[in-house]
PDB file of C-alpha atoms and ligand atoms in Angstrom:
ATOM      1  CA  UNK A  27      -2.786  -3.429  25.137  1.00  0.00           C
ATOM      2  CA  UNK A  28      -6.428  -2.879  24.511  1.00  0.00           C
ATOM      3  CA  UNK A  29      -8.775  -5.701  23.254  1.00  0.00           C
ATOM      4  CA  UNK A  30     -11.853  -5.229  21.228  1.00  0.00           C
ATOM      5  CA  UNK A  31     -14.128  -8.499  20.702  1.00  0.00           C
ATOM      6  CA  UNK A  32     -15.746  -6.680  17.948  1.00  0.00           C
ATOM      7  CA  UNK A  33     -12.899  -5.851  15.913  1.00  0.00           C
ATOM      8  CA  UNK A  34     -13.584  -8.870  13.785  1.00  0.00           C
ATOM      9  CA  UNK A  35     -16.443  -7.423  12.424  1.00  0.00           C
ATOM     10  CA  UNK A  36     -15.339  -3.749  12.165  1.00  0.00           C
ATOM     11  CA  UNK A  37     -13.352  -5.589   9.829  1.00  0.00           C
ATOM     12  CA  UNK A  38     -15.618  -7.225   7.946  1.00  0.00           C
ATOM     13  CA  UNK A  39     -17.709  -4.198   7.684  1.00  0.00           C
ATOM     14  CA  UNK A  40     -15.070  -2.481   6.361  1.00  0.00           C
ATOM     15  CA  UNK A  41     -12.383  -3.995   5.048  1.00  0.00           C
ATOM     16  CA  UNK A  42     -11.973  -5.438   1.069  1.00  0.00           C
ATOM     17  CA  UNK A  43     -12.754  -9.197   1.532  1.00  0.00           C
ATOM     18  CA  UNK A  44     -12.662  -9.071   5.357  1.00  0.00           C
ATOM     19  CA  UNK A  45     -15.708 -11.408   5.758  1.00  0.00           C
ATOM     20  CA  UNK A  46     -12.911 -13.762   4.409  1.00  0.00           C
ATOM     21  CA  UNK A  47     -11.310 -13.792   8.025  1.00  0.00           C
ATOM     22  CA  UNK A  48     -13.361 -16.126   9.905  1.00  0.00           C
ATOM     23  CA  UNK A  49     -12.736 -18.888   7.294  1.00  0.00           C
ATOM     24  CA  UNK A  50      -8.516 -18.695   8.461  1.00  0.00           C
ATOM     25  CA  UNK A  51      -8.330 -22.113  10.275  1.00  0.00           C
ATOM     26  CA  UNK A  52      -5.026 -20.518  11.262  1.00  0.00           C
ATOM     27  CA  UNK A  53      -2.711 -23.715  10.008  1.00  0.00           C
ATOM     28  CA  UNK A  54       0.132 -21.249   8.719  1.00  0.00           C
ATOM     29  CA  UNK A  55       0.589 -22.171   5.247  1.00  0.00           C
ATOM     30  CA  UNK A  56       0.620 -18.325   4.002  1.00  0.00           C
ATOM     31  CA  UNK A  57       3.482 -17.184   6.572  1.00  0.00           C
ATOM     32  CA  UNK A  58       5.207 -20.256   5.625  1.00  0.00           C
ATOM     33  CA  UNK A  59       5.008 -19.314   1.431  1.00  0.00           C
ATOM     34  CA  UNK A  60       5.380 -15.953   2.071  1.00  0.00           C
ATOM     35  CA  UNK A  61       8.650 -14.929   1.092  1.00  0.00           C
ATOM     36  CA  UNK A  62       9.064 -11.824   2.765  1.00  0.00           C
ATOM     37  CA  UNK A  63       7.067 -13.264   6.278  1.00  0.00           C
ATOM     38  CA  UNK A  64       9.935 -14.367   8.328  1.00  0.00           C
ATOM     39  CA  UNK A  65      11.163 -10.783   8.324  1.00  0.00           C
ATOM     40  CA  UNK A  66       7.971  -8.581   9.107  1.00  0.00           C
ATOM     41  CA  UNK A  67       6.329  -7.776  12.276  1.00  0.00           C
ATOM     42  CA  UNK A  68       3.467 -10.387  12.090  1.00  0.00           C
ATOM     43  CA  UNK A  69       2.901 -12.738   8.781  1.00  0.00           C
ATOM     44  CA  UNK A  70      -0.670 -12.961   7.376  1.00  0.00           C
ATOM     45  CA  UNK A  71      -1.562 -15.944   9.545  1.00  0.00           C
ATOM     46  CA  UNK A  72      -0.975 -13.858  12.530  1.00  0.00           C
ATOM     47  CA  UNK A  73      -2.813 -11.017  11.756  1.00  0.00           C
ATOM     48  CA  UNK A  74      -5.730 -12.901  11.180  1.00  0.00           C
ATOM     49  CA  UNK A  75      -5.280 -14.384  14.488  1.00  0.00           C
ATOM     50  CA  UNK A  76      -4.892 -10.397  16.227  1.00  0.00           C
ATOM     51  CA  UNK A  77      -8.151  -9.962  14.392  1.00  0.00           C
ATOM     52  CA  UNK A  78      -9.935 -12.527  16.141  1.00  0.00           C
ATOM     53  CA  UNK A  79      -8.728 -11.820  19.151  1.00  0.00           C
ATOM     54  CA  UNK A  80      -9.464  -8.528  19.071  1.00  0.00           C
ATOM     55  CA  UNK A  81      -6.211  -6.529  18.975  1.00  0.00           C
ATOM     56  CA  UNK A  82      -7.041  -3.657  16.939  1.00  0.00           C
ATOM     57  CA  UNK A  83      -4.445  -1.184  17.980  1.00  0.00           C
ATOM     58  CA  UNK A  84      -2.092  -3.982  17.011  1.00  0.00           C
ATOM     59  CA  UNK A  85      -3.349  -5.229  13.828  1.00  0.00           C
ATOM     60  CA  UNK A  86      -4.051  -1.308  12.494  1.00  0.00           C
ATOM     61  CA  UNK A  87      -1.024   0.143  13.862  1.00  0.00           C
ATOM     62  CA  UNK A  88       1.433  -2.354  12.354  1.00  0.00           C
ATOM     63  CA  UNK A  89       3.760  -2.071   9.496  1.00  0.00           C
ATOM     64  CA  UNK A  90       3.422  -5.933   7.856  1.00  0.00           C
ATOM     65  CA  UNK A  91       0.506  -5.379   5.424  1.00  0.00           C
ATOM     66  CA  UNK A  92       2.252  -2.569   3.885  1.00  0.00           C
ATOM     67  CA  UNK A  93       5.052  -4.896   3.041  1.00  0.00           C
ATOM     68  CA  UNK A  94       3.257  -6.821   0.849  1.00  0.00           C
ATOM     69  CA  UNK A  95       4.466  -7.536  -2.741  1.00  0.00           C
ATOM     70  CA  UNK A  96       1.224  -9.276  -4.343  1.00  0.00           C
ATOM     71  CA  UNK A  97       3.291 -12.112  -4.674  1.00  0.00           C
ATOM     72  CA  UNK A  98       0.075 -14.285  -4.751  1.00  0.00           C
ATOM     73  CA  UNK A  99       2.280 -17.332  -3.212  1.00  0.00           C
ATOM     74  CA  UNK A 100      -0.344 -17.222  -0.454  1.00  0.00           C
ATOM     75  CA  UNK A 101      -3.135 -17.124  -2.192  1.00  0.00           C
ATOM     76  CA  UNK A 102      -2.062 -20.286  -4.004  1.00  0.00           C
ATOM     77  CA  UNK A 103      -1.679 -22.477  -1.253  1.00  0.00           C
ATOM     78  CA  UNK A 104      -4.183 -21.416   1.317  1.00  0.00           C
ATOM     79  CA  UNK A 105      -6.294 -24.455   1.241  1.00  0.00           C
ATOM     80  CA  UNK A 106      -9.252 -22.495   2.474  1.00  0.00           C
ATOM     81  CA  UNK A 107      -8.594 -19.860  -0.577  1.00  0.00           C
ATOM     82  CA  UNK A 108      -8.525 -17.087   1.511  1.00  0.00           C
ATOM     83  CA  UNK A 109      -8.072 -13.501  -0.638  1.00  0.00           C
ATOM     84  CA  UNK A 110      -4.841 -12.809   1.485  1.00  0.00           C
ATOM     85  CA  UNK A 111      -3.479 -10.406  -0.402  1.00  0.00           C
ATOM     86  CA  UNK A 112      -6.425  -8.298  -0.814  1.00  0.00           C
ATOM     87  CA  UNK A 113      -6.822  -8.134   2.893  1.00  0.00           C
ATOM     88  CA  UNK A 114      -3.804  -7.303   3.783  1.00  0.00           C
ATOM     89  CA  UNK A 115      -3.666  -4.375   1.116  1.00  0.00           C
ATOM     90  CA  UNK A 116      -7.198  -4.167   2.810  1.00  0.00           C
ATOM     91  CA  UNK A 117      -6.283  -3.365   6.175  1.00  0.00           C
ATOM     92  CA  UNK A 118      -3.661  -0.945   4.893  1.00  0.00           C
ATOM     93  CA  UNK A 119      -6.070   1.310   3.184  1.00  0.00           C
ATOM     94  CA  UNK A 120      -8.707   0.952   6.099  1.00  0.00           C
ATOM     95  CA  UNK A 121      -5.925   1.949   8.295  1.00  0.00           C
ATOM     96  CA  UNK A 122      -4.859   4.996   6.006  1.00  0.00           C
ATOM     97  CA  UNK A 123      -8.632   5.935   6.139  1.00  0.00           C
ATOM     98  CA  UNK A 124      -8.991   5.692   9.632  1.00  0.00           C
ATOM     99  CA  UNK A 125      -6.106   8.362   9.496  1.00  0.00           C
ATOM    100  CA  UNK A 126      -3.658   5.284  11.774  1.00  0.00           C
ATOM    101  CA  UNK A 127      -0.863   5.489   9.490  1.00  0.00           C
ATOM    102  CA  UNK A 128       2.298   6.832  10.689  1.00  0.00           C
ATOM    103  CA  UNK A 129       3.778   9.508   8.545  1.00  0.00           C
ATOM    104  CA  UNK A 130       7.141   7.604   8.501  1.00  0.00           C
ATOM    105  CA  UNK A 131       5.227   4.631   6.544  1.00  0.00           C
ATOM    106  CA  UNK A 132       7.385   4.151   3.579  1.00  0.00           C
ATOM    107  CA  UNK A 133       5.320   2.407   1.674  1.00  0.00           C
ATOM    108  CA  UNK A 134       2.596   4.636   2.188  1.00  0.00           C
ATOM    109  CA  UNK A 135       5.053   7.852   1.593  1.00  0.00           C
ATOM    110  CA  UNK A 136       5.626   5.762  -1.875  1.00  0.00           C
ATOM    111  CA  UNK A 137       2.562   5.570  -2.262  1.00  0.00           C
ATOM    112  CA  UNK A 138       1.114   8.970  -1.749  1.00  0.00           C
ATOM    113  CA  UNK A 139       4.364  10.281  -4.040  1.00  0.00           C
ATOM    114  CA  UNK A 140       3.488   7.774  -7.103  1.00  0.00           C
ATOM    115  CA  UNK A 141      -0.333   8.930  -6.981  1.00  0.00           C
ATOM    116  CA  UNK A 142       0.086  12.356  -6.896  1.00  0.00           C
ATOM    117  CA  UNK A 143       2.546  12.641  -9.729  1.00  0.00           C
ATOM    118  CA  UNK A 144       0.010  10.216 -11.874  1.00  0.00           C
ATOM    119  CA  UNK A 145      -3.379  12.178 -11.043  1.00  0.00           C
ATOM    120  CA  UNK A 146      -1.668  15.578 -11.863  1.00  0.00           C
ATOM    121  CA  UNK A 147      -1.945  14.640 -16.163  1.00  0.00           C
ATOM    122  CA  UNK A 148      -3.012  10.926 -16.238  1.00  0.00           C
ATOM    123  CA  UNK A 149       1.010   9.771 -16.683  1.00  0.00           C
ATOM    124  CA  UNK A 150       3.310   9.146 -14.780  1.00  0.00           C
ATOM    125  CA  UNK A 151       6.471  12.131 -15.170  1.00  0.00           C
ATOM    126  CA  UNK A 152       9.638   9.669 -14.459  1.00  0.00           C
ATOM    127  CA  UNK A 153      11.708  11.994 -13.813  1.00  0.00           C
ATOM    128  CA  UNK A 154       9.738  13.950 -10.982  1.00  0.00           C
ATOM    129  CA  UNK A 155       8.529  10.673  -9.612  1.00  0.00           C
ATOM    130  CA  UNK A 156      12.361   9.913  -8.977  1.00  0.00           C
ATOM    131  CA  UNK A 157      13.536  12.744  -7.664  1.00  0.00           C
ATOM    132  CA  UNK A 158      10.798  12.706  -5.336  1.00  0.00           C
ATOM    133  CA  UNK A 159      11.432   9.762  -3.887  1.00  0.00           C
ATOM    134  CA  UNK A 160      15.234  10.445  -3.433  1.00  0.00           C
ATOM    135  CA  UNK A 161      14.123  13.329  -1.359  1.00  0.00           C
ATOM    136  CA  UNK A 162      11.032  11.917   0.399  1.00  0.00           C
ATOM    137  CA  UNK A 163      13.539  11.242   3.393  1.00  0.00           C
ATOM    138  CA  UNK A 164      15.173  14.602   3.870  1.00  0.00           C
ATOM    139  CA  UNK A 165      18.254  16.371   1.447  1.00  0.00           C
ATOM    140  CA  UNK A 166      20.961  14.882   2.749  1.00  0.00           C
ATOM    141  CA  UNK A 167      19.630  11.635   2.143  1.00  0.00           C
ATOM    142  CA  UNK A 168      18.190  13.037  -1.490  1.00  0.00           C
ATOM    143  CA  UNK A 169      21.926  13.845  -2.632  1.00  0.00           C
ATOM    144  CA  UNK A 170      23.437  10.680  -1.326  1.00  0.00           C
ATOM    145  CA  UNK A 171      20.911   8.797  -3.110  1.00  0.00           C
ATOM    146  CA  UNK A 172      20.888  11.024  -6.311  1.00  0.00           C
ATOM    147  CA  UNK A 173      24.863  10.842  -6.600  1.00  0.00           C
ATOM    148  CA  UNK A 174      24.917   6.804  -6.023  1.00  0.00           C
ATOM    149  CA  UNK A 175      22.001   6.368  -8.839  1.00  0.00           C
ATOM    150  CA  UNK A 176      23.126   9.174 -11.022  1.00  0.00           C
ATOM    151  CA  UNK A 177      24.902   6.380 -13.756  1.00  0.00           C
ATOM    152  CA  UNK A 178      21.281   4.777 -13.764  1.00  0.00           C
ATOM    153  CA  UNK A 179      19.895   7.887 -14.521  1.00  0.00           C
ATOM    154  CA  UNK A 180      22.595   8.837 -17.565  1.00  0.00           C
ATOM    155  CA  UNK A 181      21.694   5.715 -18.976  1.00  0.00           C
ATOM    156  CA  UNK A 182      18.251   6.137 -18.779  1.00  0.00           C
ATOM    157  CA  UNK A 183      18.912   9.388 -20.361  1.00  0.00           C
ATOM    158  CA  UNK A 184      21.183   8.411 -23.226  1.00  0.00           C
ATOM    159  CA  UNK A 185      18.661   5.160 -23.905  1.00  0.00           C
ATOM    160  CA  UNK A 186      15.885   7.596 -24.382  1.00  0.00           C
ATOM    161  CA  UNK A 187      14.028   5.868 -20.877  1.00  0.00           C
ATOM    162  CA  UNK A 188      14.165   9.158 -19.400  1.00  0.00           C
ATOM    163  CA  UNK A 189      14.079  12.613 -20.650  1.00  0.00           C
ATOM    164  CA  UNK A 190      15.422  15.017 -18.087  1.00  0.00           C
ATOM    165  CA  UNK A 191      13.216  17.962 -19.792  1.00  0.00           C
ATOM    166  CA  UNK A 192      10.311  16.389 -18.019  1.00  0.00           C
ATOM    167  CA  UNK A 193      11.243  18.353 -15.580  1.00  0.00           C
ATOM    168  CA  UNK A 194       8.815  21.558 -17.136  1.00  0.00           C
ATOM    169  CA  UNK A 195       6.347  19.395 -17.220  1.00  0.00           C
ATOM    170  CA  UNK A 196       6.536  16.336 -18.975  1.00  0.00           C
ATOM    171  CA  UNK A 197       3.366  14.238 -21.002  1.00  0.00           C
ATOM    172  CA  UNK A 198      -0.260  13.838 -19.819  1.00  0.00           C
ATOM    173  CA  UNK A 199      -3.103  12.462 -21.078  1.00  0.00           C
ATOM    174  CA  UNK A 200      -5.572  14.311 -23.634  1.00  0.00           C
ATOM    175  CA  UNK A 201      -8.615  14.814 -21.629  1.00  0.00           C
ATOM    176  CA  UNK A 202      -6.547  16.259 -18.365  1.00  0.00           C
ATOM    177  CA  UNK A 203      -9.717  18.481 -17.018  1.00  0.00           C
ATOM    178  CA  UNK A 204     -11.888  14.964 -17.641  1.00  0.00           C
ATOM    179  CA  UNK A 205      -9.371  12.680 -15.599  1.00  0.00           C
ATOM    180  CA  UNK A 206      -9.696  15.377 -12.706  1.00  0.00           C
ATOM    181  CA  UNK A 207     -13.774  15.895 -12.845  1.00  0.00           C
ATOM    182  CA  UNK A 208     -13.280  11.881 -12.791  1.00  0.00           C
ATOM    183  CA  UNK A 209     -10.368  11.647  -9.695  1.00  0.00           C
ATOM    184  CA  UNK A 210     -13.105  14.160  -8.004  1.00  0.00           C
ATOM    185  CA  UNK A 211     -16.251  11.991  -8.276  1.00  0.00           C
ATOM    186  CA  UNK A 212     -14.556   9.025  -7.492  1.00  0.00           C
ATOM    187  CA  UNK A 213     -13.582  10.492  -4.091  1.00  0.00           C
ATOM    188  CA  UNK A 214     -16.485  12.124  -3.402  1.00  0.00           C
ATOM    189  CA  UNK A 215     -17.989   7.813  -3.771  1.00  0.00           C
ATOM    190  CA  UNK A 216     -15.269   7.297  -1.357  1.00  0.00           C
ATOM    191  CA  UNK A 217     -15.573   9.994   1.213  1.00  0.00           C
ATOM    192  CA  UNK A 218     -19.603   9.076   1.627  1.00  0.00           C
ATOM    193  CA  UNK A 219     -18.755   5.324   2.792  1.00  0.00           C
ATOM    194  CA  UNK A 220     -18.945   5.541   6.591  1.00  0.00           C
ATOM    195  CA  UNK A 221     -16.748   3.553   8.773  1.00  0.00           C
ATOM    196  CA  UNK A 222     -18.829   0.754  10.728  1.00  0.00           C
ATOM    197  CA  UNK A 223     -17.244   0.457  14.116  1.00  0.00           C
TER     198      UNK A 223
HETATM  199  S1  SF4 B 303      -3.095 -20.518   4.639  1.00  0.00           S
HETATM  200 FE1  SF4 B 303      -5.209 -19.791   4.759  1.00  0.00          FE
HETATM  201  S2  SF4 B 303      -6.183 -21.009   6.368  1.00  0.00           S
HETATM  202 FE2  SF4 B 303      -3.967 -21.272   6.561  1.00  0.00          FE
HETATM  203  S3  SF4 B 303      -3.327 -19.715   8.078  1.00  0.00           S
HETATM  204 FE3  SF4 B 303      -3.114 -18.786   6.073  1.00  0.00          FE
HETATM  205  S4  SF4 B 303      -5.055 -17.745   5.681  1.00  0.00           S
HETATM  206 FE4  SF4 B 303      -5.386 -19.171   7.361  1.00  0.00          FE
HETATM  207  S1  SF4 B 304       0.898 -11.880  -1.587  1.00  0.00           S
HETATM  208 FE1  SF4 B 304       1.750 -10.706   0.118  1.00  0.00          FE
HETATM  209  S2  SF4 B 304       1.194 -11.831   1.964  1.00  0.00           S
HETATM  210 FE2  SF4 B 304       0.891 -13.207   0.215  1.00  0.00          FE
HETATM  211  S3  SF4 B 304       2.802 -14.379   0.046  1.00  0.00           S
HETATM  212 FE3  SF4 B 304       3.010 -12.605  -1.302  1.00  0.00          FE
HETATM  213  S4  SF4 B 304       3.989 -10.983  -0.061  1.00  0.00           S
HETATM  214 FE4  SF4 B 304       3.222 -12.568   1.346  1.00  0.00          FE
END
């Protein structure tokens, strides 16, 4: 395992609230409130510790702050009022910038699936956004998933929640062409921010 002393401030450089790091007095009240902790990789307390230390590889490569729900729990209680959650979503999206991100990231595939069908007219198309995530981990695993959910989606259908002609296209926004000159800017702001390593 490589170790990189400066890794703590490649974070703070570079990550949403990462200058927030150094306050962690490490005493392991977040993993303790977290209610999803016990069963990921490393709880917050411990990544803040692999940032300190230096374990980059580790901390970027790891699968824990995409698991994160925004519960806020942490946030609460951290008596030094660390932004947890930010920093963990944080590290994600310096991760996903850094290109780290394993294509097998579920969260990220989510992800990635949810903004694309938003950005294409402004709103989301239900229907499309489903069935893409049914199939985001092959067919056979689409049809399984479509024929266990398929009452779910009848209701949805006969409730008016869902209307399966979305699939030609569905609703958008008015100003389509001004959301996308917007989208475009935005990542052009984006794409000039250089990493500081
Ligand atoms: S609760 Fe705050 S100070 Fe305590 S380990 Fe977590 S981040 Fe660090
Ligand atoms: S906000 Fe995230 S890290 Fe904090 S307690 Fe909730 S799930 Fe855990």
């Amino acid at each position: 395992m490589k170790y990189r002393n400066n890794f703590l401030r490649e974070v703070e450089a570079n990550v949403e609230e990462g200058e927030w790091v150094k306050r962690c007095m490490q005493c392991g009240v977040c993993a303790g409130s977290c209610p999803l902790g016990p069963h990921w990789e490393h709880p917050p307390q411990e990544i803040f510790m692999m940032i300190r230390a230096g374990k980059r590889e580790e901390v970027l490569g790891s699968d824990s702050m995409w698991m994160c729900t925004s519960c806020y729990n942490c946030i609460a209680r951290c008596p030094r009022e660390l932004p947890i959650t930010h920093i963990m979503h944080g590290l994600a999206h310096y991760a996903t910038r850094l290109g780290l991100v394993s294509e097998n990231q579920q969260t990220n595939k989510f992800a990635q699936r949810f903004w694309n069908n938003l950005t294409k007219k402004g709103r989301v198309n239900e229907l499309k956004l489903g069935l893409s995530l049914y199939f985001m981990n092959g067919i056979p695993e689409g049809i399984k998933t479509s024929l266990k959910m398929q009452k779910v989606g009848l209701g949805m259908w006969k409730t008016k929640r869902m209307d399966p002609m979305e699939i030609l296209g569905g609703h958008g926004c008015k100003d389509t062409s001004g959301l996308q000159a917007m989208l475009k800017k935005a990542s052009e702001i984006e794409a000039a921010k250089k990493v500081k390593v």
